[in-house]
Amino acid sequence: MTNMWREIQPADEYRVQLNGLLHDSDRSLLQLLYQPLVGAPSISFYSMLWEEVQKNQLESIPSTHATLLGMLSASIEELFEARIHLEGMGLLKTYIKGGDSREFLYQLQPPLQAKDFFEDPMLSVFLYRQVGSSQFQKLKKKFCVPFEELTSYREVTRSFQDVYASEALLKQMPDLDLAQKENETLLYKSANQGIETDFATFDFHLLLAGLSEMMVPRKAMTYSVKSMTAKLAALYGLNEIEMKSVIMSAVNEESEIEMDALRKAARDYYQLHRSEILPKLQSVRRKPETAKTPEAGGDEAELIRYLEEASPVQVLKDASNGIEPSKSELTLIEELLIQKKLPSGVVNVLLQFVLLRTGMKLTKGFVEQIANHWSRSNIQTVEAAMGLAKKEYKTYMEWKEETKNGTRKRKSNKTIRREQLPDWFKEGQKSADEANPGSDRPKERADNDFEEKKRAYLEKRRQKKLEAGEN
């Protein structure tokens, strides 16, 4: 499954667009009918996007997801979950353009009107199952308005031609421009098409092969009937053979399939053969898989895949034996992603490089200097970041000494990390040492000895795990 940080990042920009005007009555529909199904976070996300579109406008100005996260007080994972629930319910369409610098377009769809919502077989059943019979009836009654039968009345309404004449108006305004300009849209009220029918998951050829033309004429299988059949099959988990019996129960005397009868027949079949309890709405999406930390001595391809898929927070956590990053470290990661606009994979390379070259401590000044350099160099991939780190190794070490000498020494309460990190920069270090054979100092040699001992220990530990049969 695609990793979360490849789906969306705080630095990504977005705009909001309305597919037609939304009205205050839509808020009641969202809160009373949709919120029990998609959850409060999703409706809050919808409402926040709605607020960003100015009054009588159909589109907002660009903004970043970081701002949206702050307004919603949510994490990037929570925002993504809220988004996909809205998409699945037909309330949101998401578009994206660009490569390294991405921009999202969130197009809000109006909710179904109450009549259409309660007539939809899936939405009505899921709402009933979620809120219970008593509350379901209250909600249905709230949106029902009684109308008086007009059978005793006779209509006397006059037509347009009886009241108005258009010839004089056209003579007075011969140059009236009625054409709509390009890239312009008149304000309009759009209608939600409901949950889209997935015909690909239902084999109508198999269904029709089992239905006699005498019992169910092919003309009775209209598009509306097919759409309802596919939805009912998905709702109750019925296959084509089972739906054959359902359809035959819904055919009337005129050889037509009645929608209400079809819905009732499917419900009765489910409760008779499966369960008396109606199905409950469940999300089939699972949380993104956590990228596996590569073992010491692993190949570079595995390391690159790890750095591309893992979040910077996870990389920092893996480097410290599972200890959660401190608040200052999280703030630093946020600055790299949002202010420096570095991709998460590039940030991961930067974190690993700095941790290993500063004794497993995250030095902010050193991090910022390299981040500025990579940002100006437009580094966008893990491979490019690793290559530049190897090439500029000597320069970065000089920056490290400058940062160290220019900062007053003080105690640090940060946890010293003692976990393996890949030595992908070893080639760059080796070439730098060969270029400056006389620049070694005793402290540097001691550091190198410590690193060699640590690598030997980790390799020995890995071999023991393999012998014991551990992954």
GROMACS .gro file of C-alpha atoms in nm:
model
  471
    1MET     CA    1   0.000   0.000   0.000
    2THR     CA    2   0.126   0.350  -0.082
    3ASN     CA    3   0.292   0.517   0.214
    4MET     CA    4   0.116   0.810   0.377
    5TRP     CA    5   0.400   1.054   0.318
    6ARG     CA    6   0.389   0.982  -0.053
    7GLU     CA    7   0.015   1.050  -0.062
    8ILE     CA    8   0.020   1.395   0.097
    9GLN     CA    9   0.262   1.628   0.276
   10PRO     CA   10   0.209   1.942   0.488
   11ALA     CA   11   0.395   2.157   0.235
   12ASP     CA   12   0.161   2.058  -0.052
   13GLU     CA   13  -0.068   2.339  -0.166
   14TYR     CA   14  -0.440   2.302  -0.226
   15ARG     CA   15  -0.742   2.497  -0.349
   16VAL     CA   16  -1.110   2.440  -0.281
   17GLN     CA   17  -1.378   2.441  -0.551
   18LEU     CA   18  -1.753   2.406  -0.515
   19ASN     CA   19  -1.946   2.193  -0.761
   20GLY     CA   20  -2.238   2.433  -0.746
   21LEU     CA   21  -2.369   2.652  -0.466
   22LEU     CA   22  -2.409   2.511  -0.118
   23HIS     CA   23  -2.686   2.631   0.115
   24ASP     CA   24  -2.743   2.635   0.488
   25SER     CA   25  -2.992   2.350   0.454
   26ASP     CA   26  -2.702   2.134   0.336
   27ARG     CA   27  -2.537   2.171   0.678
   28SER     CA   28  -2.830   1.991   0.841
   29LEU     CA   29  -2.806   1.710   0.589
   30LEU     CA   30  -2.433   1.675   0.652
   31GLN     CA   31  -2.457   1.676   1.031
   32LEU     CA   32  -2.771   1.464   1.075
   33LEU     CA   33  -2.747   1.213   0.790
   34TYR     CA   34  -2.383   1.191   0.682
   35GLN     CA   35  -2.194   1.246   1.007
   36PRO     CA   36  -2.309   0.916   1.165
   37LEU     CA   37  -2.162   0.739   0.860
   38VAL     CA   38  -1.832   0.920   0.795
   39GLY     CA   39  -1.758   1.055   1.144
   40ALA     CA   40  -1.719   1.401   1.292
   41PRO     CA   41  -1.358   1.456   1.167
   42SER     CA   42  -1.469   1.414   0.807
   43ILE     CA   43  -1.758   1.661   0.845
   44SER     CA   44  -1.523   1.908   1.018
   45PHE     CA   45  -1.286   1.874   0.722
   46TYR     CA   46  -1.574   1.934   0.479
   47SER     CA   47  -1.696   2.238   0.677
   48MET     CA   48  -1.346   2.388   0.695
   49LEU     CA   49  -1.303   2.358   0.318
   50TRP     CA   50  -1.649   2.511   0.270
   51GLU     CA   51  -1.554   2.812   0.484
   52GLU     CA   52  -1.248   2.879   0.271
   53VAL     CA   53  -1.463   2.953  -0.032
   54GLN     CA   54  -1.577   3.314  -0.003
   55LYS     CA   55  -1.943   3.403  -0.021
   56ASN     CA   56  -2.090   3.385  -0.373
   57GLN     CA   57  -1.766   3.240  -0.506
   58LEU     CA   58  -1.692   2.893  -0.633
   59GLU     CA   59  -1.319   2.871  -0.565
   60SER     CA   60  -1.074   2.959  -0.285
   61ILE     CA   61  -0.722   3.101  -0.291
   62PRO     CA   62  -0.426   2.857  -0.264
   63SER     CA   63  -0.310   2.748   0.081
   64THR     CA   64  -0.090   2.477   0.231
   65HIS     CA   65  -0.198   2.164   0.415
   66ALA     CA   66   0.014   2.276   0.709
   67THR     CA   67  -0.229   2.564   0.766
   68LEU     CA   68  -0.524   2.327   0.736
   69LEU     CA   69  -0.369   2.087   0.988
   70GLY     CA   70  -0.333   2.371   1.238
   71MET     CA   71  -0.692   2.484   1.192
   72LEU     CA   72  -0.827   2.131   1.236
   73SER     CA   73  -0.579   2.041   1.512
   74ALA     CA   74  -0.521   1.712   1.331
   75SER     CA   75  -0.230   1.504   1.208
   76ILE     CA   76  -0.159   1.439   0.842
   77GLU     CA   77  -0.285   1.080   0.886
   78GLU     CA   78  -0.614   1.198   1.040
   79LEU     CA   79  -0.667   1.451   0.761
   80PHE     CA   80  -0.605   1.184   0.496
   81GLU     CA   81  -0.850   0.944   0.661
   82ALA     CA   82  -1.115   1.218   0.677
   83ARG     CA   83  -1.058   1.295   0.309
   84ILE     CA   84  -1.097   0.940   0.179
   85HIS     CA   85  -1.417   0.887   0.381
   86LEU     CA   86  -1.568   1.194   0.213
   87GLU     CA   87  -1.454   1.066  -0.126
   88GLY     CA   88  -1.609   0.725  -0.068
   89MET     CA   89  -1.939   0.882   0.033
   90GLY     CA   90  -1.952   1.100  -0.280
   91LEU     CA   91  -1.906   1.430  -0.094
   92LEU     CA   92  -1.559   1.515  -0.227
   93LYS     CA   93  -1.359   1.476  -0.545
   94THR     CA   94  -0.981   1.516  -0.527
   95TYR     CA   95  -0.758   1.622  -0.815
   96ILE     CA   96  -0.379   1.664  -0.822
   97LYS     CA   97  -0.131   1.819  -1.063
   98GLY     CA   98   0.244   1.860  -1.072
   99GLY     CA   99   0.535   1.631  -0.994
  100ASP     CA  100   0.779   1.728  -0.721
  101SER     CA  101   0.580   2.041  -0.636
  102ARG     CA  102   0.221   1.918  -0.610
  103GLU     CA  103  -0.105   2.107  -0.590
  104PHE     CA  104  -0.435   1.953  -0.483
  105LEU     CA  105  -0.783   2.063  -0.587
  106TYR     CA  106  -1.063   1.964  -0.350
  107GLN     CA  107  -1.402   1.984  -0.520
  108LEU     CA  108  -1.687   1.975  -0.268
  109GLN     CA  109  -1.997   1.791  -0.382
  110PRO     CA  110  -2.337   1.888  -0.235
  111PRO     CA  111  -2.501   1.624  -0.014
  112LEU     CA  112  -2.793   1.422  -0.140
  113GLN     CA  113  -3.130   1.572  -0.064
  114ALA     CA  114  -3.318   1.392   0.214
  115LYS     CA  115  -3.558   1.219  -0.027
  116ASP     CA  116  -3.275   1.077  -0.236
  117PHE     CA  117  -3.075   0.982   0.074
  118PHE     CA  118  -3.354   0.776   0.228
  119GLU     CA  119  -3.434   0.615  -0.107
  120ASP     CA  120  -3.073   0.507  -0.156
  121PRO     CA  121  -3.056   0.140  -0.047
  122MET     CA  122  -2.704   0.156   0.091
  123LEU     CA  123  -2.716   0.491   0.270
  124SER     CA  124  -3.052   0.431   0.432
  125VAL     CA  125  -2.959   0.083   0.558
  126PHE     CA  126  -2.622   0.196   0.692
  127LEU     CA  127  -2.781   0.493   0.872
  128TYR     CA  128  -3.049   0.267   1.020
  129ARG     CA  129  -2.782   0.025   1.141
  130GLN     CA  130  -2.572   0.306   1.287
  131VAL     CA  131  -2.831   0.512   1.478
  132GLY     CA  132  -3.098   0.251   1.549
  133SER     CA  133  -3.467   0.225   1.461
  134SER     CA  134  -3.599   0.499   1.692
  135GLN     CA  135  -3.348   0.767   1.587
  136PHE     CA  136  -3.378   0.666   1.222
  137GLN     CA  137  -3.754   0.726   1.230
  138LYS     CA  138  -3.701   1.063   1.401
  139LEU     CA  139  -3.454   1.171   1.135
  140LYS     CA  140  -3.683   1.057   0.856
  141LYS     CA  141  -3.977   1.241   1.011
  142LYS     CA  142  -3.770   1.559   1.046
  143PHE     CA  143  -3.718   1.578   0.672
  144CYS     CA  144  -4.071   1.472   0.577
  145VAL     CA  145  -4.323   1.746   0.500
  146PRO     CA  146  -4.691   1.649   0.452
  147PHE     CA  147  -4.859   1.776   0.136
  148GLU     CA  148  -5.231   1.803   0.073
  149GLU     CA  149  -5.368   1.599  -0.214
  150LEU     CA  150  -5.475   1.824  -0.506
  151THR     CA  151  -5.735   1.592  -0.651
  152SER     CA  152  -6.021   1.831  -0.564
  153TYR     CA  153  -5.849   2.127  -0.735
  154ARG     CA  154  -5.841   2.236  -1.097
  155GLU     CA  155  -5.519   2.398  -1.224
  156VAL     CA  156  -5.560   2.743  -1.383
  157THR     CA  157  -5.190   2.839  -1.412
  158ARG     CA  158  -5.113   3.046  -1.724
  159SER     CA  159  -4.818   2.964  -1.945
  160PHE     CA  160  -4.524   3.191  -2.032
  161GLN     CA  161  -4.668   3.275  -2.373
  162ASP     CA  162  -4.997   3.378  -2.210
  163VAL     CA  163  -4.819   3.639  -2.000
  164TYR     CA  164  -4.505   3.755  -2.185
  165ALA     CA  165  -4.403   3.858  -2.536
  166SER     CA  166  -4.039   3.857  -2.643
  167GLU     CA  167  -4.041   4.019  -2.992
  168ALA     CA  168  -4.016   4.381  -2.870
  169LEU     CA  169  -3.734   4.300  -2.630
  170LEU     CA  170  -3.519   4.141  -2.899
  171LYS     CA  171  -3.567   4.440  -3.132
  172GLN     CA  172  -3.447   4.680  -2.863
  173MET     CA  173  -3.135   4.472  -2.776
  174PRO     CA  174  -3.007   4.324  -3.103
  175ASP     CA  175  -2.642   4.300  -2.980
  176LEU     CA  176  -2.716   4.116  -2.655
  177ASP     CA  177  -2.422   3.886  -2.581
  178LEU     CA  178  -2.562   3.560  -2.449
  179ALA     CA  179  -2.245   3.359  -2.498
  180GLN     CA  180  -2.051   3.241  -2.193
  181LYS     CA  181  -1.686   3.336  -2.190
  182GLU     CA  182  -1.414   3.072  -2.170
  183ASN     CA  183  -1.309   2.964  -1.817
  184GLU     CA  184  -1.617   3.128  -1.665
  185THR     CA  185  -1.903   2.953  -1.488
  186LEU     CA  186  -2.240   3.092  -1.395
  187LEU     CA  187  -2.345   3.031  -1.037
  188TYR     CA  188  -2.560   2.722  -1.018
  189LYS     CA  189  -2.698   2.463  -0.779
  190SER     CA  190  -2.552   2.121  -0.845
  191ALA     CA  191  -2.702   1.786  -0.752
  192ASN     CA  192  -2.519   1.495  -0.591
  193GLN     CA  193  -2.530   1.178  -0.799
  194GLY     CA  194  -2.510   0.956  -0.490
  195ILE     CA  195  -2.275   0.665  -0.437
  196GLU     CA  196  -2.133   0.562  -0.773
  197THR     CA  197  -2.231   0.215  -0.891
  198ASP     CA  198  -1.939  -0.021  -0.949
  199PHE     CA  199  -2.064  -0.235  -1.236
  200ALA     CA  200  -1.722  -0.400  -1.273
  201THR     CA  201  -1.770  -0.604  -0.956
  202PHE     CA  202  -2.100  -0.758  -1.068
  203ASP     CA  203  -2.134  -0.997  -1.363
  204PHE     CA  204  -2.463  -0.911  -1.536
  205HIS     CA  205  -2.395  -1.162  -1.812
  206LEU     CA  206  -2.402  -1.441  -1.556
  207LEU     CA  207  -2.716  -1.295  -1.397
  208LEU     CA  208  -2.906  -1.264  -1.725
  209ALA     CA  209  -2.797  -1.612  -1.833
  210GLY     CA  210  -2.990  -1.753  -1.538
  211LEU     CA  211  -3.304  -1.542  -1.595
  212SER     CA  212  -3.568  -1.663  -1.835
  213GLU     CA  213  -3.683  -1.409  -2.093
  214MET     CA  214  -4.039  -1.515  -2.022
  215MET     CA  215  -4.005  -1.446  -1.650
  216VAL     CA  216  -3.793  -1.129  -1.673
  217PRO     CA  217  -3.793  -0.947  -2.009
  218ARG     CA  218  -3.460  -0.787  -2.098
  219LYS     CA  219  -3.632  -0.450  -2.139
  220ALA     CA  220  -3.715  -0.462  -1.769
  221MET     CA  221  -3.342  -0.453  -1.688
  222THR     CA  222  -3.308  -0.076  -1.729
  223TYR     CA  223  -3.004   0.122  -1.621
  224SER     CA  224  -3.177   0.219  -1.297
  225VAL     CA  225  -3.260  -0.145  -1.221
  226LYS     CA  226  -2.902  -0.253  -1.296
  227SER     CA  227  -2.764   0.024  -1.076
  228MET     CA  228  -2.994  -0.076  -0.790
  229THR     CA  229  -2.906  -0.444  -0.839
  230ALA     CA  230  -2.530  -0.375  -0.816
  231LYS     CA  231  -2.576  -0.162  -0.503
  232LEU     CA  232  -2.793  -0.420  -0.329
  233ALA     CA  233  -2.545  -0.695  -0.414
  234ALA     CA  234  -2.262  -0.490  -0.262
  235LEU     CA  235  -2.471  -0.393   0.041
  236TYR     CA  236  -2.578  -0.744   0.137
  237GLY     CA  237  -2.285  -0.937  -0.011
  238LEU     CA  238  -2.505  -1.135  -0.252
  239ASN     CA  239  -2.369  -1.301  -0.566
  240GLU     CA  240  -2.524  -1.317  -0.911
  241ILE     CA  241  -2.710  -1.644  -0.845
  242GLU     CA  242  -2.863  -1.510  -0.525
  243MET     CA  243  -2.962  -1.183  -0.692
  244LYS     CA  244  -3.148  -1.384  -0.958
  245SER     CA  245  -3.397  -1.496  -0.694
  246VAL     CA  246  -3.424  -1.142  -0.561
  247ILE     CA  247  -3.504  -0.996  -0.903
  248MET     CA  248  -3.767  -1.259  -0.982
  249SER     CA  249  -3.944  -1.169  -0.656
  250ALA     CA  250  -3.963  -0.802  -0.762
  251VAL     CA  251  -4.130  -0.848  -1.104
  252ASN     CA  252  -4.489  -0.719  -1.114
  253GLU     CA  253  -4.783  -0.819  -1.334
  254GLU     CA  254  -4.669  -0.586  -1.614
  255SER     CA  255  -4.330  -0.766  -1.626
  256GLU     CA  256  -4.161  -0.461  -1.478
  257ILE     CA  257  -3.919  -0.453  -1.184
  258GLU     CA  258  -4.034  -0.226  -0.904
  259MET     CA  259  -3.755  -0.052  -0.710
  260ASP     CA  260  -3.923  -0.074  -0.369
  261ALA     CA  261  -4.004  -0.439  -0.424
  262LEU     CA  262  -3.645  -0.506  -0.533
  263ARG     CA  263  -3.506  -0.344  -0.218
  264LYS     CA  264  -3.747  -0.534   0.006
  265ALA     CA  265  -3.673  -0.864  -0.166
  266ALA     CA  266  -3.298  -0.820  -0.120
  267ARG     CA  267  -3.342  -0.729   0.247
  268ASP     CA  268  -3.571  -1.027   0.308
  269TYR     CA  269  -3.329  -1.265   0.136
  270TYR     CA  270  -3.039  -1.135   0.346
  271GLN     CA  271  -3.226  -1.164   0.676
  272LEU     CA  272  -3.354  -1.510   0.586
  273HIS     CA  273  -3.027  -1.664   0.464
  274ARG     CA  274  -2.753  -1.455   0.629
  275SER     CA  275  -2.846  -1.259   0.941
  276GLU     CA  276  -3.146  -1.087   1.093
  277ILE     CA  277  -2.920  -0.793   1.179
  278LEU     CA  278  -2.871  -0.553   0.889
  279PRO     CA  279  -2.511  -0.495   0.771
  280LYS     CA  280  -2.306  -0.216   0.926
  281LEU     CA  281  -2.086   0.031   0.738
  282GLN     CA  282  -1.718  -0.056   0.772
  283SER     CA  283  -1.407   0.104   0.626
  284VAL     CA  284  -1.204  -0.141   0.421
  285ARG     CA  285  -0.899   0.083   0.426
  286ARG     CA  286  -0.614  -0.019   0.653
  287LYS     CA  287  -0.346   0.202   0.798
  288PRO     CA  288  -0.041   0.248   0.573
  289GLU     CA  289   0.228  -0.010   0.624
  290THR     CA  290   0.527   0.110   0.824
  291ALA     CA  291   0.843   0.095   0.621
  292LYS     CA  292   1.073  -0.180   0.749
  293THR     CA  293   1.401  -0.060   0.895
  294PRO     CA  294   1.688  -0.204   0.690
  295GLU     CA  295   1.939  -0.424   0.871
  296ALA     CA  296   2.299  -0.314   0.909
  297GLY     CA  297   2.493  -0.425   0.606
  298GLY     CA  298   2.181  -0.439   0.387
  299ASP     CA  299   2.195  -0.342   0.021
  300GLU     CA  300   2.152   0.017  -0.093
  301ALA     CA  301   1.829  -0.052  -0.283
  302GLU     CA  302   1.660  -0.162   0.040
  303LEU     CA  303   1.788   0.148   0.218
  304ILE     CA  304   1.662   0.381  -0.057
  305ARG     CA  305   1.318   0.218  -0.045
  306TYR     CA  306   1.311   0.264   0.333
  307LEU     CA  307   1.409   0.632   0.310
  308GLU     CA  308   1.148   0.696   0.039
  309GLU     CA  309   0.858   0.531   0.222
  310ALA     CA  310   0.922   0.607   0.591
  311SER     CA  311   0.821   0.938   0.749
  312PRO     CA  312   1.097   1.155   0.904
  313VAL     CA  313   0.944   1.096   1.246
  314GLN     CA  314   0.969   0.720   1.195
  315VAL     CA  315   1.331   0.745   1.077
  316LEU     CA  316   1.423   0.946   1.385
  317LYS     CA  317   1.235   0.700   1.606
  318ASP     CA  318   1.409   0.400   1.445
  319ALA     CA  319   1.746   0.565   1.508
  320SER     CA  320   1.678   0.586   1.883
  321ASN     CA  321   1.551   0.237   1.968
  322GLY     CA  322   1.186   0.341   1.946
  323ILE     CA  323   1.212   0.653   2.165
  324GLU     CA  324   0.966   0.921   2.054
  325PRO     CA  325   1.127   1.241   1.916
  326SER     CA  326   1.129   1.546   2.141
  327LYS     CA  327   0.917   1.853   2.073
  328SER     CA  328   1.218   2.051   1.946
  329GLU     CA  329   1.308   1.768   1.708
  330LEU     CA  330   0.953   1.755   1.573
  331THR     CA  331   0.962   2.133   1.522
  332LEU     CA  332   1.289   2.098   1.329
  333ILE     CA  333   1.140   1.829   1.104
  334GLU     CA  334   0.836   2.051   1.041
  335GLU     CA  335   1.065   2.341   0.936
  336LEU     CA  336   1.252   2.116   0.692
  337LEU     CA  337   0.929   1.997   0.531
  338ILE     CA  338   0.736   2.323   0.525
  339GLN     CA  339   0.980   2.615   0.526
  340LYS     CA  340   1.265   2.450   0.335
  341LYS     CA  341   1.015   2.254   0.120
  342LEU     CA  342   1.231   1.942   0.115
  343PRO     CA  343   1.060   1.610   0.026
  344SER     CA  344   1.029   1.368   0.315
  345GLY     CA  345   1.280   1.123   0.161
  346VAL     CA  346   1.541   1.398   0.132
  347VAL     CA  347   1.477   1.497   0.494
  348ASN     CA  348   1.535   1.134   0.594
  349VAL     CA  349   1.878   1.132   0.426
  350LEU     CA  350   1.965   1.460   0.596
  351LEU     CA  351   1.866   1.328   0.939
  352GLN     CA  352   2.070   1.011   0.899
  353PHE     CA  353   2.378   1.200   0.778
  354VAL     CA  354   2.371   1.454   1.062
  355LEU     CA  355   2.302   1.197   1.334
  356LEU     CA  356   2.596   0.982   1.231
  357ARG     CA  357   2.841   1.269   1.193
  358THR     CA  358   2.752   1.443   1.520
  359GLY     CA  359   2.770   1.149   1.759
  360MET     CA  360   2.398   1.066   1.724
  361LYS     CA  361   2.288   1.415   1.827
  362LEU     CA  362   2.060   1.632   1.613
  363THR     CA  363   2.244   1.964   1.589
  364LYS     CA  364   2.001   2.228   1.460
  365GLY     CA  365   2.258   2.469   1.316
  366PHE     CA  366   2.433   2.193   1.123
  367VAL     CA  367   2.098   2.060   0.994
  368GLU     CA  368   1.987   2.405   0.875
  369GLN     CA  369   2.311   2.473   0.687
  370ILE     CA  370   2.285   2.151   0.488
  371ALA     CA  371   1.910   2.199   0.438
  372ASN     CA  372   1.967   2.546   0.289
  373HIS     CA  373   2.228   2.401   0.055
  374TRP     CA  374   2.003   2.118  -0.061
  375SER     CA  375   1.707   2.351  -0.100
  376ARG     CA  376   1.909   2.587  -0.322
  377SER     CA  377   2.040   2.288  -0.517
  378ASN     CA  378   1.678   2.171  -0.574
  379ILE     CA  379   1.742   1.823  -0.433
  380GLN     CA  380   1.419   1.626  -0.476
  381THR     CA  381   1.511   1.255  -0.455
  382VAL     CA  382   1.681   1.023  -0.208
  383GLU     CA  383   1.946   0.925  -0.462
  384ALA     CA  384   2.033   1.290  -0.535
  385ALA     CA  385   2.060   1.368  -0.163
  386MET     CA  386   2.288   1.070  -0.097
  387GLY     CA  387   2.505   1.160  -0.396
  388LEU     CA  388   2.545   1.522  -0.288
  389ALA     CA  389   2.622   1.419   0.070
  390LYS     CA  390   2.907   1.199  -0.055
  391LYS     CA  391   3.036   1.468  -0.290
  392GLU     CA  392   3.024   1.752  -0.037
  393TYR     CA  393   3.134   1.547   0.264
  394LYS     CA  394   3.448   1.753   0.334
  395THR     CA  395   3.257   2.083   0.307
  396TYR     CA  396   2.987   1.961   0.545
  397MET     CA  397   3.249   1.857   0.801
  398GLU     CA  398   3.395   2.208   0.788
  399TRP     CA  399   3.045   2.350   0.847
  400LYS     CA  400   3.011   2.115   1.142
  401GLU     CA  401   3.330   2.248   1.302
  402GLU     CA  402   3.222   2.608   1.238
  403THR     CA  403   2.885   2.542   1.398
  404LYS     CA  404   3.051   2.373   1.695
  405ASN     CA  405   3.311   2.647   1.749
  406GLY     CA  406   3.060   2.929   1.706
  407THR     CA  407   2.820   2.795   1.965
  408ARG     CA  408   2.873   2.809   2.342
  409LYS     CA  409   2.899   2.464   2.495
  410ARG     CA  410   2.611   2.375   2.720
  411LYS     CA  411   2.456   2.067   2.869
  412SER     CA  412   2.195   1.885   2.668
  413ASN     CA  413   1.914   1.677   2.806
  414LYS     CA  414   1.857   1.505   2.471
  415THR     CA  415   1.876   1.127   2.462
  416ILE     CA  416   2.200   1.001   2.308
  417ARG     CA  417   2.104   0.768   2.028
  418ARG     CA  418   2.298   0.442   1.994
  419GLU     CA  419   2.132   0.261   1.706
  420GLN     CA  420   2.268   0.147   1.373
  421LEU     CA  421   2.251   0.377   1.073
  422PRO     CA  422   2.348   0.275   0.717
  423ASP     CA  423   2.698   0.376   0.610
  424TRP     CA  424   2.597   0.492   0.262
  425PHE     CA  425   2.828   0.793   0.297
  426LYS     CA  426   3.139   0.574   0.351
  427GLU     CA  427   3.261   0.624  -0.005
  428GLY     CA  428   3.249   1.001   0.033
  429GLN     CA  429   3.436   0.983   0.364
  430LYS     CA  430   3.702   0.758   0.217
  431SER     CA  431   3.765   0.987  -0.080
  432ALA     CA  432   3.783   1.290   0.146
  433ASP     CA  433   4.042   1.120   0.371
  434GLU     CA  434   4.253   1.020   0.072
  435ALA     CA  435   4.247   1.378  -0.055
  436ASN     CA  436   4.374   1.505   0.282
  437PRO     CA  437   4.612   1.237   0.423
  438GLY     CA  438   4.779   1.475   0.665
  439SER     CA  439   4.465   1.617   0.818
  440ASP     CA  440   4.387   1.325   1.056
  441ARG     CA  441   4.380   1.413   1.421
  442PRO     CA  442   4.390   1.176   1.722
  443LYS     CA  443   4.025   1.252   1.808
  444GLU     CA  444   3.915   1.167   1.455
  445ARG     CA  445   4.108   0.840   1.464
  446ALA     CA  446   3.942   0.757   1.795
  447ASP     CA  447   3.603   0.832   1.643
  448ASN     CA  448   3.679   0.605   1.351
  449ASP     CA  449   3.790   0.326   1.585
  450PHE     CA  450   3.464   0.363   1.776
  451GLU     CA  451   3.262   0.348   1.455
  452GLU     CA  452   3.445   0.033   1.340
  453LYS     CA  453   3.383  -0.136   1.674
  454LYS     CA  454   3.018  -0.038   1.661
  455ARG     CA  455   2.977  -0.177   1.310
  456ALA     CA  456   3.150  -0.502   1.411
  457TYR     CA  457   2.922  -0.534   1.713
  458LEU     CA  458   2.609  -0.471   1.506
  459GLU     CA  459   2.717  -0.720   1.241
  460LYS     CA  460   2.783  -0.982   1.509
  461ARG     CA  461   2.440  -0.908   1.657
  462ARG     CA  462   2.274  -0.946   1.318
  463GLN     CA  463   2.444  -1.283   1.259
  464LYS     CA  464   2.318  -1.411   1.595
  465LYS     CA  465   1.962  -1.305   1.507
  466LEU     CA  466   1.988  -1.490   1.175
  467GLU     CA  467   2.120  -1.805   1.343
  468ALA     CA  468   1.833  -1.788   1.596
  469GLY     CA  469   1.581  -1.774   1.310
  470GLU     CA  470   1.467  -1.412   1.375
  471ASN     CA  471   1.366  -1.175   1.093
   0.00000   0.00000   0.00000
